[in-house]
Amino acid sequence: MNAIAAINGQVTSEVAALYSLHFARTQGLSLILLHVANPDDSIDAVEKSMANIEEAAGEYDMVPERVILEGSPAETAKRYLQENKSEILFCSTRYRQRKKFLNRAFSEKLRSMSLPVDLAEVRVVHVHSTLSTERIVLPIKEDRISVEKFTFFASMAKAYKASGEIYSVTVTSKKKRARLDLGDTKRNLQKIDDRLSHYRYLAKLMNIPLRLKHSITLNEIDQVLHHLSHTDFQLMIVGGERLSAYSSFAKLKPIERLQRFTPVNTIAFYLRKKAR
């Protein structure tokens, strides 16, 4: 099985590839550096990025494979994934204030496709965070966390020997929050804590320091951004939801707002679509 890093010659894709390298070595996967020829990309920059990743991989006795293809980038990448059994694809993304349906970014196209692999979409804020990742946070709504999402979060923490935090956010209204007393609040948070306790146990088995933290708020994204601004995390993992090609034009989705304003590197994890 393989982990694949999409390379376009930009520093952000190189950072995403470094994350894929650490994920691959932790999971015992081979690493493939994939580039689909694009007139907008510099092949010299692409080859330099690949060489940098190969040098980093050499420190762990890993030898990545280079794959350079031609064709429509997203469709060609999808076809390659269908023909080559792989586990996950890492690609970089950037926030674009003005979206154009006919000129969507590579990551946006992948996000709307039915892929046979998980997708890790990396939003790079600090280029050098891959060198010193000591704390990783996974924000969730109440107790909503899948085994796959936790596994990815734990794998990244294990790769960096980092401590982790599951940040549980409960959204309520002003009226409901005004009626909450201390006893009710403690009981509600304790229920969530109990339902998440097995993840703390799993983290202990994996030798990953993990804490559970809770917050009750009126706005989920505002609260997560506030939490990030008052802590020193180097990486955030969030769960993404695959959407249609048209859905992102209605309004800014919460995850898009989070990626736009995040003060730390963020990986949005999109679980592959299961065959029915």
Short mmCIF file of C-alpha atoms in Angstrom, two decimals:
data_model
loop_
_atom_site.label_atom_id
_atom_site.label_comp_id
_atom_site.label_asym_id
_atom_site.label_seq_id
_atom_site.Cartn_x
_atom_site.Cartn_y
_atom_site.Cartn_z
CA MET A 1 0.00 0.00 0.00
CA ASN A 2 1.09 3.55 -0.69
CA ALA A 3 0.77 7.06 0.62
CA ILE A 4 0.77 9.59 -2.20
CA ALA A 5 1.91 13.20 -2.10
CA ALA A 6 0.80 15.53 -4.90
CA ILE A 7 3.72 17.77 -5.86
CA ASN A 8 3.40 20.99 -7.89
CA GLY A 9 6.74 22.65 -7.12
CA GLN A 10 5.36 25.14 -4.60
CA VAL A 11 6.61 25.19 -1.03
CA THR A 12 3.12 24.41 0.29
CA SER A 13 2.97 21.12 -1.62
CA GLU A 14 6.44 20.29 -0.29
CA VAL A 15 5.19 20.82 3.27
CA ALA A 16 2.18 18.59 2.55
CA ALA A 17 4.57 15.96 1.19
CA LEU A 18 6.61 16.09 4.40
CA TYR A 19 3.45 15.34 6.37
CA SER A 20 2.77 12.43 4.01
CA LEU A 21 6.31 11.17 4.55
CA HIS A 22 5.88 11.03 8.31
CA PHE A 23 2.46 9.40 7.99
CA ALA A 24 3.85 6.80 5.58
CA ARG A 25 6.80 5.82 7.74
CA THR A 26 4.56 5.45 10.81
CA GLN A 27 2.08 3.26 8.91
CA GLY A 28 4.72 1.24 7.07
CA LEU A 29 3.58 2.53 3.67
CA SER A 30 5.58 3.27 0.55
CA LEU A 31 5.65 6.92 -0.51
CA ILE A 32 4.84 8.06 -4.03
CA LEU A 33 5.57 11.60 -5.20
CA LEU A 34 2.97 12.35 -7.86
CA HIS A 35 2.98 15.21 -10.35
CA VAL A 36 0.59 15.72 -13.24
CA ALA A 37 2.18 18.00 -15.83
CA ASN A 38 0.58 21.43 -15.79
CA PRO A 39 1.59 24.47 -17.89
CA ASP A 40 1.37 26.62 -14.75
CA ASP A 41 3.93 24.51 -12.89
CA SER A 42 7.71 24.66 -13.26
CA ILE A 43 9.10 21.17 -13.84
CA ASP A 44 12.44 22.32 -12.38
CA ALA A 45 10.66 23.40 -9.18
CA VAL A 46 8.75 20.11 -9.10
CA GLU A 47 11.94 18.06 -9.43
CA LYS A 48 13.65 20.18 -6.77
CA SER A 49 10.74 19.59 -4.37
CA MET A 50 10.87 15.86 -5.07
CA ALA A 51 14.61 15.84 -4.41
CA ASN A 52 14.07 17.63 -1.09
CA ILE A 53 11.48 15.04 -0.03
CA GLU A 54 13.76 12.21 -1.12
CA GLU A 55 16.56 13.67 0.98
CA ALA A 56 14.26 13.89 4.02
CA ALA A 57 13.04 10.34 3.41
CA GLY A 58 16.62 9.09 3.27
CA GLU A 59 17.00 9.89 6.97
CA TYR A 60 14.42 7.15 7.63
CA ASP A 61 15.82 4.72 5.03
CA MET A 62 12.85 5.35 2.77
CA VAL A 63 13.08 5.69 -1.01
CA PRO A 64 10.05 7.48 -2.50
CA GLU A 65 8.96 6.70 -6.03
CA ARG A 66 8.56 9.52 -8.56
CA VAL A 67 5.53 9.42 -10.84
CA ILE A 68 5.03 12.14 -13.47
CA LEU A 69 1.94 11.95 -15.65
CA GLU A 70 0.26 14.03 -18.33
CA GLY A 71 -3.37 14.96 -18.75
CA SER A 72 -6.11 16.82 -16.92
CA PRO A 73 -4.63 17.06 -13.38
CA ALA A 74 -7.56 15.94 -11.21
CA GLU A 75 -8.94 13.34 -13.63
CA THR A 76 -5.47 11.93 -14.30
CA ALA A 77 -4.76 11.71 -10.57
CA LYS A 78 -8.09 9.95 -9.99
CA ARG A 79 -7.36 7.44 -12.75
CA TYR A 80 -3.93 6.75 -11.28
CA LEU A 81 -5.47 6.16 -7.85
CA GLN A 82 -7.99 3.74 -9.34
CA GLU A 83 -5.24 1.76 -11.05
CA ASN A 84 -2.75 1.74 -8.15
CA LYS A 85 -3.82 0.53 -4.73
CA SER A 86 -3.14 3.30 -2.23
CA GLU A 87 -4.22 4.37 1.24
CA ILE A 88 -4.21 8.15 1.24
CA LEU A 89 -3.44 11.19 -0.91
CA PHE A 90 -1.90 14.33 0.57
CA CYS A 91 -2.27 17.60 -1.31
CA SER A 92 -1.86 21.25 -0.40
CA THR A 93 -4.59 23.85 -0.60
CA ARG A 94 -4.85 27.59 -0.22
CA TYR A 95 -7.76 29.87 0.50
CA ARG A 96 -9.05 31.70 -2.55
CA GLN A 97 -11.35 34.63 -1.85
CA ARG A 98 -12.95 34.52 -5.28
CA LYS A 99 -14.04 31.12 -6.46
CA LYS A 100 -14.59 30.30 -10.10
CA PHE A 101 -16.46 27.16 -11.03
CA LEU A 102 -14.61 26.75 -14.32
CA ASN A 103 -11.22 27.33 -12.70
CA ARG A 104 -11.35 25.36 -9.47
CA ALA A 105 -8.15 24.46 -7.65
CA PHE A 106 -6.75 20.92 -7.86
CA SER A 107 -7.67 20.22 -4.23
CA GLU A 108 -11.23 21.49 -4.74
CA LYS A 109 -11.72 19.14 -7.67
CA LEU A 110 -10.36 16.17 -5.72
CA ARG A 111 -12.62 17.01 -2.79
CA SER A 112 -15.74 16.73 -4.95
CA MET A 113 -14.66 13.44 -6.58
CA SER A 114 -15.42 9.91 -5.49
CA LEU A 115 -11.88 8.73 -4.77
CA PRO A 116 -10.77 5.22 -3.73
CA VAL A 117 -8.44 6.71 -1.09
CA ASP A 118 -8.64 9.02 1.90
CA LEU A 119 -7.77 12.64 1.15
CA ALA A 120 -5.60 14.80 3.41
CA GLU A 121 -5.89 18.45 2.36
CA VAL A 122 -3.12 20.53 3.92
CA ARG A 123 -3.47 24.26 4.59
CA VAL A 124 0.01 25.62 5.26
CA VAL A 125 0.38 28.65 7.53
CA HIS A 126 3.88 28.06 8.91
CA VAL A 127 6.34 26.35 6.57
CA HIS A 128 8.72 25.19 9.31
CA SER A 129 6.10 23.62 11.59
CA THR A 130 6.88 20.19 10.12
CA LEU A 131 10.28 20.39 11.81
CA SER A 132 9.00 20.92 15.34
CA THR A 133 5.47 19.60 15.79
CA GLU A 134 5.01 18.99 19.51
CA ARG A 135 1.27 19.52 20.02
CA ILE A 136 -1.62 18.49 17.76
CA VAL A 137 -5.30 19.31 18.27
CA LEU A 138 -8.42 17.62 16.93
CA PRO A 139 -11.54 19.79 17.36
CA ILE A 140 -14.87 17.93 17.25
CA LYS A 141 -18.52 18.72 17.86
CA GLU A 142 -19.54 17.16 21.20
CA ASP A 143 -18.56 13.46 20.91
CA ARG A 144 -18.68 13.17 17.13
CA ILE A 145 -15.48 11.43 16.13
CA SER A 146 -15.01 8.46 13.82
CA VAL A 147 -12.48 5.70 14.32
CA GLU A 148 -10.87 6.66 11.00
CA LYS A 149 -10.51 10.30 12.00
CA PHE A 150 -9.00 9.38 15.37
CA THR A 151 -6.64 6.89 13.70
CA PHE A 152 -5.32 9.58 11.35
CA PHE A 153 -4.96 12.05 14.25
CA ALA A 154 -3.16 9.44 16.37
CA SER A 155 -0.90 8.45 13.46
CA MET A 156 0.28 12.04 13.02
CA ALA A 157 0.84 12.41 16.76
CA LYS A 158 2.77 9.13 16.81
CA ALA A 159 4.89 10.19 13.83
CA TYR A 160 5.99 13.38 15.56
CA LYS A 161 6.02 11.96 19.09
CA ALA A 162 3.64 14.81 19.85
CA SER A 163 1.01 15.22 22.53
CA GLY A 164 -2.59 15.44 21.41
CA GLU A 165 -5.77 17.17 22.44
CA ILE A 166 -9.36 16.37 21.51
CA TYR A 167 -11.20 19.67 21.79
CA SER A 168 -14.91 19.00 22.16
CA VAL A 169 -17.20 21.93 21.35
CA THR A 170 -20.86 21.97 22.33
CA VAL A 171 -22.93 24.56 20.47
CA THR A 172 -25.93 26.06 22.24
CA SER A 173 -28.19 29.10 22.02
CA LYS A 174 -28.07 32.19 24.21
CA LYS A 175 -31.31 31.19 25.93
CA LYS A 176 -30.16 27.65 26.65
CA ARG A 177 -26.78 28.82 27.89
CA ALA A 178 -28.45 31.33 30.20
CA ARG A 179 -30.51 28.51 31.74
CA LEU A 180 -27.54 26.21 32.31
CA ASP A 181 -26.43 25.94 35.91
CA LEU A 182 -23.10 24.60 37.10
CA GLY A 183 -24.51 21.17 37.93
CA ASP A 184 -26.15 20.71 34.52
CA THR A 185 -22.99 21.84 32.76
CA LYS A 186 -20.81 19.39 34.67
CA ARG A 187 -23.20 16.51 33.99
CA ASN A 188 -23.43 17.27 30.27
CA LEU A 189 -19.67 17.54 29.88
CA GLN A 190 -19.13 14.39 31.94
CA LYS A 191 -21.39 12.44 29.56
CA ILE A 192 -19.31 13.59 26.61
CA ASP A 193 -16.12 12.79 28.50
CA ASP A 194 -17.38 9.28 29.26
CA ARG A 195 -18.25 8.64 25.61
CA LEU A 196 -14.76 9.77 24.55
CA SER A 197 -12.90 7.93 27.30
CA HIS A 198 -12.08 4.90 25.12
CA TYR A 199 -10.08 7.19 22.82
CA ARG A 200 -8.02 8.25 25.81
CA TYR A 201 -7.46 4.55 26.53
CA LEU A 202 -6.42 3.87 22.92
CA ALA A 203 -4.00 6.81 23.03
CA LYS A 204 -2.49 5.39 26.22
CA LEU A 205 -1.92 2.04 24.49
CA MET A 206 -0.20 3.91 21.66
CA ASN A 207 1.92 5.86 24.14
CA ILE A 208 0.42 9.18 23.01
CA PRO A 209 -0.17 11.82 25.72
CA LEU A 210 -3.79 12.86 25.21
CA ARG A 211 -6.07 15.30 26.98
CA LEU A 212 -9.78 15.96 26.50
CA LYS A 213 -10.93 19.55 26.70
CA HIS A 214 -14.49 20.88 26.49
CA SER A 215 -16.17 24.15 25.68
CA ILE A 216 -19.78 25.36 25.45
CA THR A 217 -20.22 28.12 22.89
CA LEU A 218 -22.60 29.96 20.58
CA ASN A 219 -20.40 29.52 17.49
CA GLU A 220 -18.25 26.46 16.84
CA ILE A 221 -15.70 27.99 14.46
CA ASP A 222 -15.27 31.19 16.49
CA GLN A 223 -14.58 29.09 19.57
CA VAL A 224 -12.04 26.86 17.82
CA LEU A 225 -10.20 29.89 16.42
CA HIS A 226 -10.23 31.51 19.87
CA HIS A 227 -8.80 28.33 21.39
CA LEU A 228 -6.05 28.17 18.77
CA SER A 229 -5.09 31.79 19.37
CA HIS A 230 -4.57 31.12 23.09
CA THR A 231 -2.59 27.88 22.77
CA ASP A 232 0.62 26.74 21.11
CA PHE A 233 -0.45 23.95 18.77
CA GLN A 234 1.61 23.39 15.63
CA LEU A 235 -0.94 21.25 13.78
CA MET A 236 -4.72 20.90 13.69
CA ILE A 237 -6.59 17.92 12.26
CA VAL A 238 -10.21 18.46 11.21
CA GLY A 239 -12.75 16.13 9.68
CA GLY A 240 -13.95 17.15 6.24
CA GLU A 241 -17.11 16.28 4.34
CA ARG A 242 -16.98 15.63 0.62
CA LEU A 243 -19.32 18.02 -1.19
CA SER A 244 -20.61 18.39 -4.72
CA ALA A 245 -18.82 20.67 -7.15
CA TYR A 246 -21.62 23.24 -6.78
CA SER A 247 -22.14 23.24 -3.03
CA SER A 248 -19.26 25.54 -2.10
CA PHE A 249 -20.72 28.43 -4.11
CA ALA A 250 -23.80 28.86 -1.91
CA LYS A 251 -21.91 30.22 1.07
CA LEU A 252 -18.62 29.85 2.91
CA LYS A 253 -18.64 26.46 4.64
CA PRO A 254 -17.46 26.24 8.28
CA ILE A 255 -14.37 24.23 7.32
CA GLU A 256 -13.50 26.79 4.62
CA ARG A 257 -13.79 29.60 7.16
CA LEU A 258 -11.62 27.64 9.55
CA GLN A 259 -8.98 27.09 6.87
CA ARG A 260 -9.08 30.75 5.90
CA PHE A 261 -8.41 32.09 9.40
CA THR A 262 -6.50 29.26 11.07
CA PRO A 263 -3.26 30.43 12.75
CA VAL A 264 -1.72 26.93 12.54
CA ASN A 265 -1.12 24.35 9.84
CA THR A 266 -4.32 22.40 9.27
CA ILE A 267 -5.02 19.03 7.68
CA ALA A 268 -8.61 18.41 6.61
CA PHE A 269 -9.14 14.65 6.54
CA TYR A 270 -11.73 13.42 4.02
CA LEU A 271 -12.65 9.77 4.35
CA ARG A 272 -12.89 7.83 1.09
CA LYS A 273 -16.34 7.06 -0.24
CA LYS A 274 -17.26 3.47 0.51
CA ALA A 275 -18.63 1.28 -2.23
CA ARG A 276 -22.31 0.56 -1.77
#
